[in-house]
Tab-separated table of C-alpha atoms in Angstrom:
chain	number	residue	atom	x	y	z
A	182	MET	CA	-9.140	-14.518	-14.212
A	183	LYS	CA	-8.689	-12.242	-11.475
A	184	GLN	CA	-7.681	-8.851	-12.149
A	185	LEU	CA	-4.645	-7.341	-9.765
A	186	LEU	CA	-3.772	-3.948	-9.684
A	187	ILE	CA	-0.167	-3.743	-8.161
A	188	VAL	CA	1.282	0.166	-7.488
A	189	SER	CA	4.923	-0.506	-7.651
A	190	PRO	CA	6.510	3.201	-8.251
A	191	HIS	CA	10.370	2.064	-9.212
A	192	PHE	CA	9.706	-0.785	-12.181
A	193	ALA	CA	11.804	-1.988	-14.193
A	194	PRO	CA	13.902	-0.730	-16.216
A	195	VAL	CA	14.640	0.792	-13.001
A	196	ASN	CA	16.578	-1.588	-10.821
A	197	ALA	CA	15.347	-0.622	-7.554
A	198	PRO	CA	15.333	-3.357	-4.651
A	199	ASP	CA	11.667	-2.703	-3.855
A	200	MET	CA	10.468	-3.496	-7.710
A	201	GLN	CA	11.620	-7.101	-7.274
A	202	ARG	CA	9.440	-8.589	-5.734
A	203	VAL	CA	6.529	-7.718	-8.546
A	204	ARG	CA	9.628	-8.736	-10.920
A	205	MET	CA	9.478	-12.048	-9.798
A	206	ALA	CA	6.082	-12.733	-9.536
A	207	LEU	CA	4.948	-11.619	-12.495
A	208	PRO	CA	6.163	-14.484	-14.482
A	209	PHE	CA	3.817	-17.564	-12.490
A	210	LEU	CA	0.527	-14.917	-12.008
A	211	ASP	CA	-0.727	-15.781	-14.685
A	212	GLU	CA	-0.704	-20.000	-13.966
A	213	LEU	CA	-2.490	-18.880	-10.641
A	214	GLY	CA	-4.962	-16.861	-11.824
A	215	TRP	CA	-4.549	-13.715	-11.384
A	216	SER	CA	-4.219	-11.327	-14.255
A	217	ALA	CA	-1.592	-8.399	-13.154
A	218	THR	CA	-1.646	-4.345	-14.443
A	219	VAL	CA	1.378	-2.878	-13.346
A	220	LEU	CA	1.502	1.487	-12.069
A	221	ALA	CA	4.473	2.639	-12.001
A	222	VAL	CA	6.808	5.948	-12.228
A	223	ALA	CA	8.325	6.850	-15.881
A	224	PRO	CA	12.022	5.815	-15.413
A	225	ASP	CA	13.524	9.171	-16.126
A	226	LEU	CA	11.189	10.598	-12.817
A	227	VAL	CA	12.978	8.352	-10.987
A	228	GLU	CA	15.789	10.715	-9.527
A	229	GLY	CA	19.365	8.802	-10.131
A	230	ALA	CA	17.155	5.405	-10.910
A	231	VAL	CA	20.087	2.752	-12.421
A	232	ILE	CA	18.786	1.593	-15.818
A	233	GLU	CA	18.446	-1.495	-16.866
A	234	PRO	CA	17.125	-2.712	-20.167
A	235	LEU	CA	17.697	-5.976	-19.414
A	236	LEU	CA	14.852	-6.346	-16.702
A	237	GLU	CA	12.454	-5.663	-19.065
A	238	HIS	CA	13.075	-9.257	-20.064
A	239	THR	CA	12.807	-11.407	-17.159
A	240	TYR	CA	8.509	-10.810	-17.009
A	241	PRO	CA	5.619	-11.155	-19.527
A	242	SER	CA	6.025	-9.349	-22.531
A	243	GLN	CA	2.220	-9.239	-22.696
A	244	THR	CA	2.307	-7.702	-19.049
A	245	ARG	CA	0.495	-3.982	-18.787
A	246	VAL	CA	2.058	-1.777	-17.458
A	247	ILE	CA	0.987	2.065	-16.953
A	248	ARG	CA	3.694	4.487	-16.772
A	249	VAL	CA	2.763	8.434	-15.018
A	250	ARG	CA	4.660	11.571	-15.323
A	251	GLY	CA	4.483	13.988	-12.458
A	252	ILE	CA	7.263	16.317	-12.240
A	253	SER	CA	10.946	16.007	-12.882
A	254	PRO	CA	14.103	16.194	-9.921
A	255	LYS	CA	15.326	18.783	-12.187
A	256	VAL	CA	12.609	21.588	-11.006
A	257	THR	CA	12.277	20.480	-7.815
A	258	ARG	CA	16.126	19.782	-6.565
A	259	TRP	CA	17.204	23.571	-6.805
A	260	LEU	CA	15.299	23.508	-3.900
A	261	GLY	CA	16.924	20.586	-2.273
A	262	VAL	CA	13.184	18.362	-2.984
A	263	GLY	CA	14.067	14.658	-4.858
A	264	ASN	CA	11.119	12.660	-3.199
A	265	LEU	CA	9.418	10.812	-5.956
A	266	TRP	CA	5.996	10.931	-4.013
A	267	TRP	CA	5.615	14.403	-3.707
A	268	ARG	CA	6.696	14.399	-7.155
A	269	CYS	CA	4.627	12.412	-8.639
A	270	GLY	CA	2.521	11.490	-6.386
A	271	ARG	CA	-0.361	12.765	-7.639
A	272	ALA	CA	0.000	11.184	-11.278
A	273	LEU	CA	-0.350	7.880	-9.647
A	274	ARG	CA	-3.324	9.125	-7.690
A	275	ARG	CA	-5.397	10.600	-10.851
A	276	ALA	CA	-3.812	7.819	-13.413
A	277	GLY	CA	-5.319	5.290	-10.724
A	278	ASP	CA	-8.271	6.569	-10.296
A	279	ALA	CA	-8.688	6.825	-14.130
A	280	LEU	CA	-8.030	3.328	-14.753
A	281	LEU	CA	-10.410	2.063	-11.482
A	282	ALA	CA	-13.486	4.442	-12.609
A	283	ARG	CA	-13.230	2.327	-16.504
A	284	GLU	CA	-11.790	-1.125	-15.319
A	285	LYS	CA	-12.779	-3.637	-13.117
A	286	PHE	CA	-10.507	-4.843	-10.600
A	287	ASP	CA	-10.388	-7.514	-7.301
A	288	LEU	CA	-7.410	-6.473	-5.098
A	289	VAL	CA	-4.237	-3.796	-5.319
A	290	PHE	CA	-1.434	-4.782	-3.960
A	291	PHE	CA	1.018	-2.022	-3.077
A	292	SER	CA	4.488	-2.793	-3.159
A	293	THR	CA	7.016	-0.166	-2.121
A	294	THR	CA	9.098	1.736	-0.449
A	295	GLN	CA	7.252	4.380	-0.751
A	296	PHE	CA	4.673	4.434	1.691
A	297	ASP	CA	3.523	7.527	0.853
A	298	SER	CA	1.809	5.270	-1.588
A	299	PHE	CA	-0.062	3.572	0.807
A	300	THR	CA	-2.693	5.585	2.111
A	301	LEU	CA	-4.284	5.590	-1.730
A	302	GLY	CA	-5.506	1.985	-0.584
A	303	PRO	CA	-8.314	3.235	1.400
A	304	ARG	CA	-9.403	5.848	-0.814
A	305	TRP	CA	-9.415	3.595	-3.699
A	306	ARG	CA	-10.958	1.203	-1.900
A	307	ARG	CA	-13.938	3.824	-0.367
A	308	ARG	CA	-14.436	5.153	-3.634
A	309	PHE	CA	-14.448	2.174	-5.968
A	310	GLY	CA	-14.810	-0.952	-3.196
A	311	VAL	CA	-11.568	-2.682	-4.141
A	312	PRO	CA	-9.382	-4.326	-1.097
A	313	PHE	CA	-5.965	-3.643	-1.717
A	314	VAL	CA	-3.131	-5.758	0.036
A	315	LEU	CA	0.289	-3.781	1.632
A	316	ASP	CA	3.738	-5.251	1.324
A	317	TYR	CA	5.984	-3.855	3.970
A	318	GLN	CA	9.882	-4.338	2.716
A	319	ASP	CA	10.775	-1.612	5.642
A	320	PRO	CA	9.269	-0.864	8.591
A	321	TRP	CA	6.824	2.453	7.584
A	322	VAL	CA	6.826	4.171	10.955
A	323	ASN	CA	10.652	3.185	11.931
A	324	ASP	CA	12.131	3.816	15.510
A	325	TYR	CA	15.515	2.207	15.066
A	326	TYR	CA	17.012	5.533	14.914
A	327	ARG	CA	15.257	7.385	17.008
A	328	GLU	CA	16.155	5.089	19.734
A	329	THR	CA	19.683	4.471	18.843
A	330	HIS	CA	20.102	7.450	18.084
A	331	THR	CA	21.935	7.136	14.694
A	332	ARG	CA	21.186	9.080	12.144
A	333	PRO	CA	19.025	8.149	9.366
A	334	PRO	CA	20.043	8.170	5.794
A	335	GLY	CA	18.863	11.283	3.672
A	336	GLY	CA	19.733	13.438	6.925
A	337	SER	CA	17.400	13.995	10.639
A	338	PHE	CA	15.384	16.827	9.009
A	339	LYS	CA	14.037	14.649	5.904
A	340	PHE	CA	13.575	11.269	8.012
A	341	TRP	CA	11.682	13.440	10.524
A	342	LEU	CA	9.377	14.801	8.309
A	343	SER	CA	9.100	11.535	6.643
A	344	GLN	CA	8.232	10.428	10.073
A	345	TYR	CA	5.620	12.142	11.173
A	346	THR	CA	3.448	11.768	7.801
A	347	ALA	CA	4.330	7.969	8.504
A	348	ARG	CA	3.150	8.431	11.821
A	349	ARG	CA	-0.215	10.326	11.178
A	350	SER	CA	-1.099	8.110	8.787
A	351	GLU	CA	-0.146	4.381	9.035
A	352	GLY	CA	-2.979	3.889	11.749
A	353	ALA	CA	-6.299	4.313	9.067
A	354	VAL	CA	-4.381	2.956	5.944
A	355	LEU	CA	-4.368	-0.361	8.253
A	356	LYS	CA	-7.513	-0.091	9.252
A	357	SER	CA	-8.650	-0.281	5.475
A	358	ALA	CA	-6.221	-3.119	4.103
A	359	SER	CA	-7.203	-6.707	4.169
A	360	SER	CA	-3.789	-8.181	4.353
A	361	ILE	CA	-0.661	-7.157	5.057
A	362	VAL	CA	2.818	-9.322	3.868
A	363	ALA	CA	6.082	-8.424	5.705
A	364	VAL	CA	9.446	-9.758	5.019
A	365	SER	CA	10.550	-9.680	8.471
A	366	ALA	CA	8.442	-11.861	10.517
A	367	ALA	CA	9.194	-8.703	12.851
A	368	TYR	CA	6.942	-6.424	11.867
A	369	GLY	CA	3.693	-8.311	11.689
A	370	PRO	CA	4.683	-8.371	16.559
A	371	ALA	CA	5.859	-4.744	16.449
A	372	LEU	CA	3.054	-3.409	14.398
A	373	GLY	CA	0.394	-5.465	16.717
A	374	ARG	CA	2.374	-3.847	19.371
A	375	ARG	CA	1.799	-0.051	17.757
A	376	TYR	CA	-1.770	-0.890	17.231
A	377	PRO	CA	-3.604	-3.434	19.710
A	378	TRP	CA	-6.860	-3.541	17.439
A	379	LEU	CA	-4.234	-5.645	14.295
A	380	THR	CA	-5.515	-8.658	14.202
A	381	PRO	CA	-2.092	-10.784	13.929
A	382	HIS	CA	-3.810	-12.703	10.993
A	383	LEU	CA	-3.781	-9.604	9.007
A	384	VAL	CA	0.100	-10.120	8.757
A	385	LYS	CA	2.257	-12.340	7.054
A	386	THR	CA	5.483	-13.401	6.237
A	387	ILE	CA	6.767	-13.939	2.957
A	388	PRO	CA	10.071	-12.936	2.010
A	389	PHE	CA	11.880	-12.116	-0.739
A	390	GLY	CA	12.513	-15.227	-3.313
A	391	ALA	CA	15.592	-15.816	-6.085
A	392	SER	CA	15.076	-16.613	-8.982
A	393	ARG	CA	17.816	-18.845	-10.845
A	394	THR	CA	17.116	-17.445	-14.354
A	395	ASP	CA	18.465	-14.044	-13.379
A	396	LEU	CA	21.102	-15.934	-11.861
A	397	GLU	CA	21.901	-17.403	-15.529
A	398	LEU	CA	21.282	-14.514	-17.450
A	399	ALA	CA	24.250	-12.908	-15.231
A	400	ARG	CA	26.080	-15.789	-15.823
A	401	ARG	CA	25.999	-14.900	-20.129
A	402	HIS	CA	26.009	-11.162	-19.275
A	403	PRO	CA	29.705	-9.636	-17.344
A	404	PRO	CA	29.818	-6.019	-17.422
A	405	ARG	CA	31.283	-3.670	-19.689
A	406	HIS	CA	33.813	-2.254	-16.884
A	407	CYS	CA	33.768	-4.646	-14.399
A	408	LEU	CA	34.777	-3.358	-10.820
A	409	VAL	CA	36.372	-6.190	-9.696
A	410	PRO	CA	39.433	-7.499	-11.491
A	411	PHE	CA	39.019	-11.584	-11.348
A	412	GLY	CA	41.774	-13.705	-12.265
A	413	ASP	CA	44.593	-11.592	-10.449
A	414	GLY	CA	45.847	-14.053	-8.593
A	415	ARG	CA	43.807	-12.426	-5.571
A	416	ILE	CA	41.464	-14.467	-3.535
A	417	HIS	CA	38.121	-11.918	-3.697
A	418	HIS	CA	35.902	-11.490	-1.022
A	419	VAL	CA	32.158	-9.602	-2.772
A	420	TYR	CA	29.590	-7.851	-1.197
A	421	THR	CA	26.508	-6.305	-2.970
A	422	GLY	CA	24.034	-4.024	-1.515
A	423	ARG	CA	23.385	-1.428	1.298
A	424	CYS	CA	25.705	-0.241	3.455
A	425	GLY	CA	24.873	2.257	6.533
A	426	PRO	CA	26.428	3.153	9.340
A	427	ASP	CA	23.104	0.582	11.640
A	428	MET	CA	25.640	-2.035	10.003
A	429	THR	CA	28.800	-0.963	11.964
A	430	MET	CA	28.953	-3.916	14.304
A	431	ALA	CA	28.565	-6.388	10.986
A	432	LEU	CA	31.354	-4.077	9.359
A	433	THR	CA	33.836	-4.238	12.261
A	434	ASN	CA	33.828	-6.966	13.020
A	435	LEU	CA	34.608	-8.800	9.440
A	436	PHE	CA	38.082	-5.932	9.081
A	437	ARG	CA	39.027	-6.938	12.200
A	438	ALA	CA	38.466	-10.680	11.951
A	439	PHE	CA	41.157	-9.519	9.049
A	440	ALA	CA	43.475	-7.294	11.071
A	441	GLU	CA	44.100	-10.252	13.525
A	442	PHE	CA	45.027	-12.401	10.746
A	443	ARG	CA	47.469	-10.684	8.765
A	444	GLN	CA	49.078	-9.887	11.873
A	445	THR	CA	49.492	-13.689	12.245
A	446	HIS	CA	49.780	-14.464	8.620
A	447	PRO	CA	51.167	-11.410	6.940
A	448	THR	CA	51.864	-13.057	3.893
A	449	GLU	CA	48.615	-15.178	3.556
A	450	ALA	CA	46.624	-12.109	4.016
A	451	ARG	CA	48.083	-10.035	1.196
A	452	ALA	CA	46.412	-12.185	-1.870
A	453	HIS	CA	42.662	-10.732	0.127
A	454	HIS	CA	40.825	-8.277	-1.626
A	455	PHE	CA	37.260	-7.175	-0.579
A	456	HIS	CA	34.767	-5.532	-2.488
A	457	PHE	CA	32.039	-3.712	-1.618
A	458	ILE	CA	29.565	-2.955	-4.327
A	459	GLY	CA	26.795	-0.029	-4.404
A	460	THR	CA	26.507	0.329	-0.487
A	461	ASP	CA	24.570	4.129	-0.931
A	462	TYR	CA	21.703	4.687	-2.212
A	463	ALA	CA	22.702	8.367	-3.342
A	464	PRO	CA	22.537	9.176	-6.974
A	465	PRO	CA	26.225	10.616	-7.654
A	466	PRO	CA	27.779	12.966	-6.903
A	467	LEU	CA	26.192	12.419	-3.286
A	468	GLY	CA	27.201	9.142	-2.680
A	469	ARG	CA	28.974	8.014	0.508
A	470	PHE	CA	31.426	5.304	1.386
A	471	TRP	CA	30.152	3.161	4.213
A	472	ALA	CA	33.310	-0.012	4.479
A	473	LEU	CA	36.054	2.108	3.962
A	474	PRO	CA	35.968	4.502	6.609
A	475	ILE	CA	35.820	1.148	9.407
A	476	ALA	CA	38.099	-0.507	7.652
A	477	GLY	CA	40.684	2.739	8.094
A	478	GLN	CA	39.786	2.373	12.064
A	479	GLU	CA	40.526	-1.348	11.885
A	480	GLY	CA	43.716	-0.578	9.170
A	481	VAL	CA	43.048	-2.805	6.618
A	482	ARG	CA	42.373	-0.122	3.806
A	483	GLU	CA	44.151	-1.457	1.817
A	484	HIS	CA	42.884	-4.665	0.732
A	485	VAL	CA	38.813	-2.746	0.492
A	486	SER	CA	37.541	-1.098	-2.515
A	487	GLU	CA	34.338	0.399	-2.371
A	488	HIS	CA	32.003	1.650	-4.845
A	489	CYS	CA	29.207	3.343	-3.142
A	490	TYR	CA	26.575	3.289	-6.523
A	491	ARG	CA	24.108	1.486	-7.281
A	492	VAL	CA	25.062	-0.369	-10.267
A	493	PRO	CA	23.145	-2.943	-12.805
A	494	TYR	CA	21.691	-5.640	-10.894
A	495	PHE	CA	22.573	-8.601	-13.413
A	496	GLU	CA	26.248	-6.565	-13.013
A	497	ALA	CA	25.625	-7.662	-9.096
A	498	LEU	CA	24.288	-10.950	-9.164
A	499	HIS	CA	27.246	-11.293	-12.487
A	500	TYR	CA	29.838	-10.274	-9.166
A	501	LEU	CA	28.039	-13.355	-7.237
A	502	THR	CA	28.799	-15.671	-9.555
A	503	ARG	CA	32.174	-15.176	-9.896
A	504	ALA	CA	33.212	-14.483	-6.658
A	505	ASP	CA	36.433	-16.520	-4.441
A	506	ALA	CA	33.624	-15.683	-2.116
A	507	LEU	CA	30.719	-13.886	-0.848
A	508	ILE	CA	30.274	-11.457	2.607
A	509	VAL	CA	26.381	-10.194	3.831
A	510	LEU	CA	25.749	-7.988	6.241
A	511	GLY	CA	23.405	-7.599	8.602
A	512	SER	CA	22.082	-4.372	10.171
A	513	ASN	CA	22.766	-3.437	14.361
A	514	ASP	CA	18.821	-3.072	14.477
A	515	PRO	CA	17.478	-7.561	14.495
A	516	THR	CA	13.812	-6.250	12.955
A	517	TYR	CA	16.309	-5.671	9.443
A	518	SER	CA	15.747	-8.600	7.103
A	519	ALA	CA	18.473	-8.665	3.973
A	520	SER	CA	16.873	-9.621	0.460
A	521	LYS	CA	20.518	-9.724	-0.826
A	522	ILE	CA	20.481	-13.210	0.994
A	523	PHE	CA	18.752	-15.249	-1.059
A	524	PRO	CA	21.104	-14.455	-4.681
A	525	ASN	CA	23.690	-15.472	-2.574
A	526	LEU	CA	22.842	-18.538	-1.110
A	527	PHE	CA	21.280	-19.271	-5.059
A	528	ALA	CA	25.140	-18.243	-6.686
A	529	GLY	CA	26.965	-21.207	-4.805
A	530	ARG	CA	30.104	-19.604	-3.416
A	531	PRO	CA	31.613	-19.754	0.291
A	532	LEU	CA	29.214	-17.453	2.092
A	533	LEU	CA	30.277	-15.312	5.378
A	534	THR	CA	27.179	-13.810	7.020
A	535	ILE	CA	27.492	-11.327	10.085
A	536	ALA	CA	24.172	-10.474	11.064
A	537	HIS	CA	21.951	-9.787	14.501
A	538	LYS	CA	21.937	-13.157	16.658
A	539	GLU	CA	18.201	-12.536	16.101
A	540	SER	CA	18.332	-12.043	12.376
A	541	ALA	CA	16.275	-14.106	10.587
A	542	MET	CA	19.592	-14.504	7.276
A	543	LEU	CA	21.671	-16.798	9.817
A	544	THR	CA	18.576	-18.950	9.500
A	545	PHE	CA	18.940	-19.147	6.442
A	546	ALA	CA	22.596	-19.233	5.620
A	547	ARG	CA	23.060	-21.279	8.326
A	548	GLY	CA	20.105	-23.664	6.591
A	549	GLN	CA	22.070	-24.054	3.433
A	550	GLY	CA	25.159	-25.391	5.304
A	551	HIS	CA	26.878	-22.667	5.333
A	552	ARG	CA	28.805	-22.465	8.728
A	553	CYS	CA	30.469	-19.430	8.919
A	554	SER	CA	27.932	-17.560	10.212
A	555	TYR	CA	27.720	-15.214	13.019
A	556	GLY	CA	25.030	-13.792	15.384
A	557	PHE	CA	26.293	-10.683	17.495
A	558	GLY	CA	23.955	-8.691	20.262
A	559	ALA	CA	23.701	-4.936	19.220
A	560	ASP	CA	23.396	-3.509	22.524
A	561	GLY	CA	24.998	-6.774	25.403
A	562	ASP	CA	28.447	-7.493	22.996
A	563	PRO	CA	31.049	-4.967	22.189
A	564	PRO	CA	32.558	-3.784	18.723
A	565	GLY	CA	34.998	-6.587	17.496
A	566	SER	CA	33.415	-9.269	19.765
A	567	MET	CA	33.022	-11.860	17.093
A	568	ALA	CA	36.254	-10.961	15.272
A	569	PRO	CA	38.500	-14.095	16.540
A	570	GLN	CA	36.345	-16.940	15.717
A	571	ILE	CA	35.128	-15.235	11.975
A	572	ARG	CA	39.532	-15.111	11.519
A	573	GLN	CA	40.196	-18.693	13.219
A	574	GLU	CA	37.349	-19.958	10.924
A	575	TRP	CA	37.201	-18.427	7.628
A	576	PHE	CA	40.872	-17.184	6.983
A	577	VAL	CA	42.874	-19.069	9.008
A	578	GLU	CA	41.229	-22.675	8.599
A	579	GLN	CA	39.742	-21.407	4.939
A	580	GLY	CA	36.356	-21.587	4.995
A	581	PHE	CA	35.967	-18.614	2.260
A	582	ALA	CA	38.029	-21.656	0.060
A	583	ARG	CA	35.399	-24.385	0.304
A	584	LEU	CA	32.013	-24.688	-0.505
A	585	ALA	CA	29.266	-25.013	1.456
A	586	PRO	CA	27.393	-28.653	1.365
A	587	GLY	CA	24.096	-26.541	0.708
A	588	ALA	CA	20.978	-28.233	0.619
A	589	PRO	CA	19.228	-28.195	-2.785
A	590	GLU	CA	16.167	-29.128	-1.950
A	591	LYS	CA	15.386	-26.204	0.830
A	592	LEU	CA	16.024	-23.431	-1.521
A	593	ASP	CA	13.349	-24.952	-3.469
A	594	ALA	CA	11.666	-23.316	-0.973
A	595	HIS	CA	13.185	-20.448	-1.348
A	596	THR	CA	12.414	-19.438	-5.235
A	597	ALA	CA	10.071	-17.120	-6.668
A	598	LYS	CA	7.850	-19.162	-8.066
A	599	THR	CA	7.087	-20.683	-4.378
A	600	MET	CA	7.503	-17.647	-3.017
A	601	THR	CA	4.016	-16.604	-5.363
A	602	ARG	CA	1.902	-18.992	-5.100
A	603	GLU	CA	2.231	-17.921	-1.179
A	604	LEU	CA	1.786	-14.549	-2.160
A	605	THR	CA	-1.304	-15.827	-4.682
A	606	ASP	CA	-3.026	-17.765	-1.454
A	607	LEU	CA	-2.647	-14.654	0.545
A	608	PHE	CA	-4.520	-12.509	-2.887
A	609	ASP	CA	-7.228	-15.418	-2.537
A	610	GLU	CA	-7.811	-15.052	1.429
A	611	ALA	CA	-7.487	-11.051	1.393
A	612	LEU	CA	-10.571	-11.104	-1.412
A	613	THR	CA	-12.865	-13.185	1.569
A	614	ARG	CA	-12.278	-11.116	4.214
A	615	PRO	CA	-13.185	-7.666	5.524
A	616	CYS	CA	-11.405	-5.364	6.073
A	617	ASN	CA	-10.993	-4.030	10.353
């Protein structure tokens, strides 16, 4: 059995998007020849974390999880510092040093959006001879906000500081890596343009998978305080996950389509309500509304509810399984690959997808037979250009009321088990590959 050390600073029971690949892979790693140890930060040190104990019942109980302690955000918040790496990076480094010094590991897998932790890979390879694989769930060096003059999440100064560090560190880390996993097919070419020496075959696209077991658990565990009043006679459209300034095109198309529908069908429109849940990463009371302002601009604010704070993972899935219709929105950035597309597909509800025309989310949705999938061009199309078509097909022709035919055999290719097999194949290849 090969030994795998996984660095996932956010880990269950913390509900964080960047630990989901690891959590869903753990039940299948043993049968694929890998025994995993997870290195994480103690849950109480993750600022603003949504703690969900049920998550700990979804991976093998024998999995060893080592949780380190750093500096509490209560100590640093008065200085305006909440960054997890700044507070706990030293503790992660020391714990990893000690673990690798006393035990033999075949590979280290960094699966997180705490990108500064990637810098531990060259250190551990140099000191202990252990190869490592990086998981690019987002770009580490991100030019989108600079090129589009969009205000980045967390503010311009913090983002500039993180990007300064990223640009100084990324190249050296990549040169030492044995392989790279990317959730988006766009990430590999982008890295190749930035680093011409990077061998393209080192980057393999493996999206997040979905777990049917998770959806079954969600159906059996309704939220104690439900944010959506199911059963009140209205048609509830549900969106779960992050929103932000990069989703203005998708939001504008959605709300303008509904506004036009309401003009021609005022009676029918009264029954529709849109719910946006968990749209901001900031902890209370710092959360911001992203959907409501655009709904207000389009004149349909009274039909929209937004809960900007994170909700437990299984609560979000429960809303997907009970909604009358589901909405998936993409970014103005064509490289954005939202992992939420797969739970939405597996939920088996009517699905409306609005994303950049180059987004992989459209490919996945259309591949399952969801014809209400619309692509815009961030530069060439004016805001709301897809609204007339969405109005006609989703609202007037009631696409929201018809379940797409779907293709269950194609969904099998996107399960967590299938994606984990692809991941372990990459691990096996990485063991035979020298660093750059």
